[in-house]
Amino acid sequence: MTVTEARDLLRLLSWFLGAPVLGEEPVPDAEAIEAAALLADQAHQALGTGPDGQHVRALWCQVQPVVTADRVPYDSRGEPSGLRLVGRDE
């Protein structure tokens, strides 16, 4: 993994978590989209398959993903419920 790819991954993690990962401000949607697209381009190039950056950008705009925390912090087994990526209309 290159330094650029690592930074893009950390930007996505920051966006998913809604909290700074690199000691910076939380990542806005536009930066998360670009980080995801750049990583998709790299993965597509390395694997020769899968969505490329253009597809990720288009799909992101259609789905408009958001991260939401479950209101109950623990599931029925007492395990942390964590975060979910959902569409805005869900």
Tab-separated table of N, CA and C in Angstrom, residues 13-62:
chain	number	residue	atom	x	y	z
A	13	LEU	N	-12.006	5.976	6.682
A	13	LEU	CA	-12.255	5.561	8.066
A	13	LEU	C	-12.727	6.734	8.911
A	14	SER	N	-12.113	7.880	8.723
A	14	SER	CA	-12.535	9.071	9.451
A	14	SER	C	-13.975	9.414	9.124
A	15	TRP	N	-14.348	9.304	7.840
A	15	TRP	CA	-15.721	9.602	7.433
A	15	TRP	C	-16.685	8.597	8.046
A	16	PHE	N	-16.313	7.292	7.985
A	16	PHE	CA	-17.167	6.251	8.567
A	16	PHE	C	-17.360	6.460	10.061
A	17	LEU	N	-16.287	6.783	10.741
A	17	LEU	CA	-16.343	6.926	12.196
A	17	LEU	C	-16.872	8.282	12.642
A	18	GLY	N	-16.869	9.252	11.734
A	18	GLY	CA	-17.319	10.587	12.097
A	18	GLY	C	-16.395	11.267	13.073
A	19	ALA	N	-15.148	10.842	13.070
A	19	ALA	CA	-14.166	11.380	14.014
A	19	ALA	C	-12.810	11.443	13.313
A	20	PRO	N	-11.978	12.371	13.720
A	20	PRO	CA	-10.650	12.468	13.119
A	20	PRO	C	-9.837	11.196	13.351
A	21	VAL	N	-9.140	10.756	12.331
A	21	VAL	CA	-8.252	9.598	12.456
A	21	VAL	C	-6.800	10.053	12.457
A	22	LEU	N	-6.515	11.110	11.733
A	22	LEU	CA	-5.145	11.612	11.638
A	22	LEU	C	-4.931	12.869	12.475
A	23	GLY	N	-5.784	13.088	13.466
A	23	GLY	CA	-5.664	14.287	14.278
A	23	GLY	C	-6.186	15.522	13.582
A	24	GLU	N	-6.930	15.331	12.498
A	24	GLU	CA	-7.495	16.441	11.743
A	24	GLU	C	-8.987	16.527	12.035
A	25	GLU	N	-9.660	17.423	11.349
A	25	GLU	CA	-11.111	17.532	11.445
A	25	GLU	C	-11.754	16.324	10.771
A	26	PRO	N	-12.987	15.975	11.149
A	26	PRO	CA	-13.672	14.897	10.429
A	26	PRO	C	-13.737	15.198	8.932
A	27	VAL	N	-13.707	14.171	8.140
A	27	VAL	CA	-13.660	14.293	6.684
A	27	VAL	C	-15.045	14.599	6.126
A	28	PRO	N	-15.166	15.639	5.285
A	28	PRO	CA	-16.458	15.940	4.662
A	28	PRO	C	-16.794	14.914	3.573
A	29	ASP	N	-18.065	14.872	3.192
A	29	ASP	CA	-18.532	13.915	2.190
A	29	ASP	C	-17.711	13.958	0.908
A	30	ALA	N	-17.429	15.155	0.393
A	30	ALA	CA	-16.711	15.281	-0.883
A	30	ALA	C	-15.337	14.620	-0.820
A	31	GLU	N	-14.644	14.755	0.296
A	31	GLU	CA	-13.328	14.120	0.433
A	31	GLU	C	-13.461	12.610	0.549
A	32	ALA	N	-14.507	12.143	1.222
A	32	ALA	CA	-14.729	10.701	1.347
A	32	ALA	C	-15.021	10.090	-0.016
A	33	ILE	N	-15.826	10.780	-0.829
A	33	ILE	CA	-16.135	10.289	-2.176
A	33	ILE	C	-14.853	10.161	-2.987
A	34	GLU	N	-14.033	11.196	-2.958
A	34	GLU	CA	-12.789	11.168	-3.734
A	34	GLU	C	-11.841	10.086	-3.226
A	35	ALA	N	-11.737	9.925	-1.924
A	35	ALA	CA	-10.877	8.874	-1.374
A	35	ALA	C	-11.366	7.503	-1.827
A	36	ALA	N	-12.680	7.281	-1.769
A	36	ALA	CA	-13.243	6.002	-2.209
A	36	ALA	C	-12.996	5.775	-3.696
A	37	ALA	N	-13.160	6.826	-4.488
A	37	ALA	CA	-12.955	6.707	-5.934
A	37	ALA	C	-11.497	6.410	-6.266
A	38	LEU	N	-10.582	7.082	-5.604
A	38	LEU	CA	-9.162	6.838	-5.861
A	38	LEU	C	-8.765	5.423	-5.458
A	39	LEU	N	-9.274	4.952	-4.328
A	39	LEU	CA	-8.986	3.578	-3.917
A	39	LEU	C	-9.604	2.574	-4.881
A	40	ALA	N	-10.810	2.862	-5.367
A	40	ALA	CA	-11.456	1.972	-6.339
A	40	ALA	C	-10.629	1.911	-7.628
A	41	ASP	N	-10.123	3.057	-8.083
A	41	ASP	CA	-9.266	3.067	-9.276
A	41	ASP	C	-8.032	2.192	-9.068
A	42	GLN	N	-7.405	2.314	-7.911
A	42	GLN	CA	-6.208	1.523	-7.633
A	42	GLN	C	-6.535	0.030	-7.573
A	43	ALA	N	-7.635	-0.314	-6.923
A	43	ALA	CA	-8.039	-1.722	-6.825
A	43	ALA	C	-8.396	-2.272	-8.202
A	44	HIS	N	-9.112	-1.481	-8.985
A	44	HIS	CA	-9.503	-1.905	-10.330
A	44	HIS	C	-8.271	-2.143	-11.200
A	45	GLN	N	-7.315	-1.245	-11.078
A	45	GLN	CA	-6.078	-1.383	-11.859
A	45	GLN	C	-5.300	-2.627	-11.423
A	46	ALA	N	-5.212	-2.860	-10.127
A	46	ALA	CA	-4.438	-4.001	-9.619
A	46	ALA	C	-5.112	-5.336	-9.922
A	47	LEU	N	-6.453	-5.373	-9.835
A	47	LEU	CA	-7.180	-6.630	-10.007
A	47	LEU	C	-7.718	-6.847	-11.410
A	48	GLY	N	-7.856	-5.757	-12.158
A	48	GLY	CA	-8.423	-5.863	-13.494
A	48	GLY	C	-9.922	-6.080	-13.497
A	49	THR	N	-10.560	-5.859	-12.385
A	49	THR	CA	-12.004	-6.046	-12.266
A	49	THR	C	-12.529	-5.186	-11.120
A	50	GLY	N	-13.829	-5.140	-10.988
A	50	GLY	CA	-14.447	-4.357	-9.922
A	50	GLY	C	-14.722	-2.937	-10.364
A	51	PRO	N	-15.432	-2.193	-9.531
A	51	PRO	CA	-15.789	-0.826	-9.906
A	51	PRO	C	-14.558	0.072	-9.946
A	52	ASP	N	-14.566	1.000	-10.899
A	52	ASP	CA	-13.505	1.996	-10.936
A	52	ASP	C	-14.016	3.258	-10.231
A	53	GLY	N	-13.177	4.273	-10.192
A	53	GLY	CA	-13.522	5.505	-9.488
A	53	GLY	C	-14.765	6.178	-10.031
A	54	GLN	N	-14.919	6.187	-11.353
A	54	GLN	CA	-16.088	6.822	-11.958
A	54	GLN	C	-17.369	6.121	-11.522
A	55	HIS	N	-17.335	4.805	-11.467
A	55	HIS	CA	-18.505	4.039	-11.034
A	55	HIS	C	-18.814	4.313	-9.559
A	56	VAL	N	-17.777	4.378	-8.742
A	56	VAL	CA	-17.969	4.655	-7.313
A	56	VAL	C	-18.588	6.042	-7.111
A	57	ARG	N	-18.085	7.040	-7.836
A	57	ARG	CA	-18.654	8.394	-7.727
A	57	ARG	C	-20.129	8.404	-8.115
A	58	ALA	N	-20.462	7.744	-9.240
A	58	ALA	CA	-21.853	7.712	-9.701
A	58	ALA	C	-22.744	6.975	-8.715
A	59	LEU	N	-22.272	5.836	-8.224
A	59	LEU	CA	-23.075	5.061	-7.279
A	59	LEU	C	-23.248	5.817	-5.968
A	60	TRP	N	-22.190	6.467	-5.509
A	60	TRP	CA	-22.255	7.233	-4.263
A	60	TRP	C	-23.328	8.313	-4.386
A	61	CYS	N	-23.385	8.982	-5.528
A	61	CYS	CA	-24.374	10.037	-5.727
A	61	CYS	C	-25.791	9.476	-5.802
A	62	GLN	N	-25.957	8.255	-6.303
A	62	GLN	CA	-27.275	7.624	-6.359
A	62	GLN	C	-27.724	7.163	-4.984
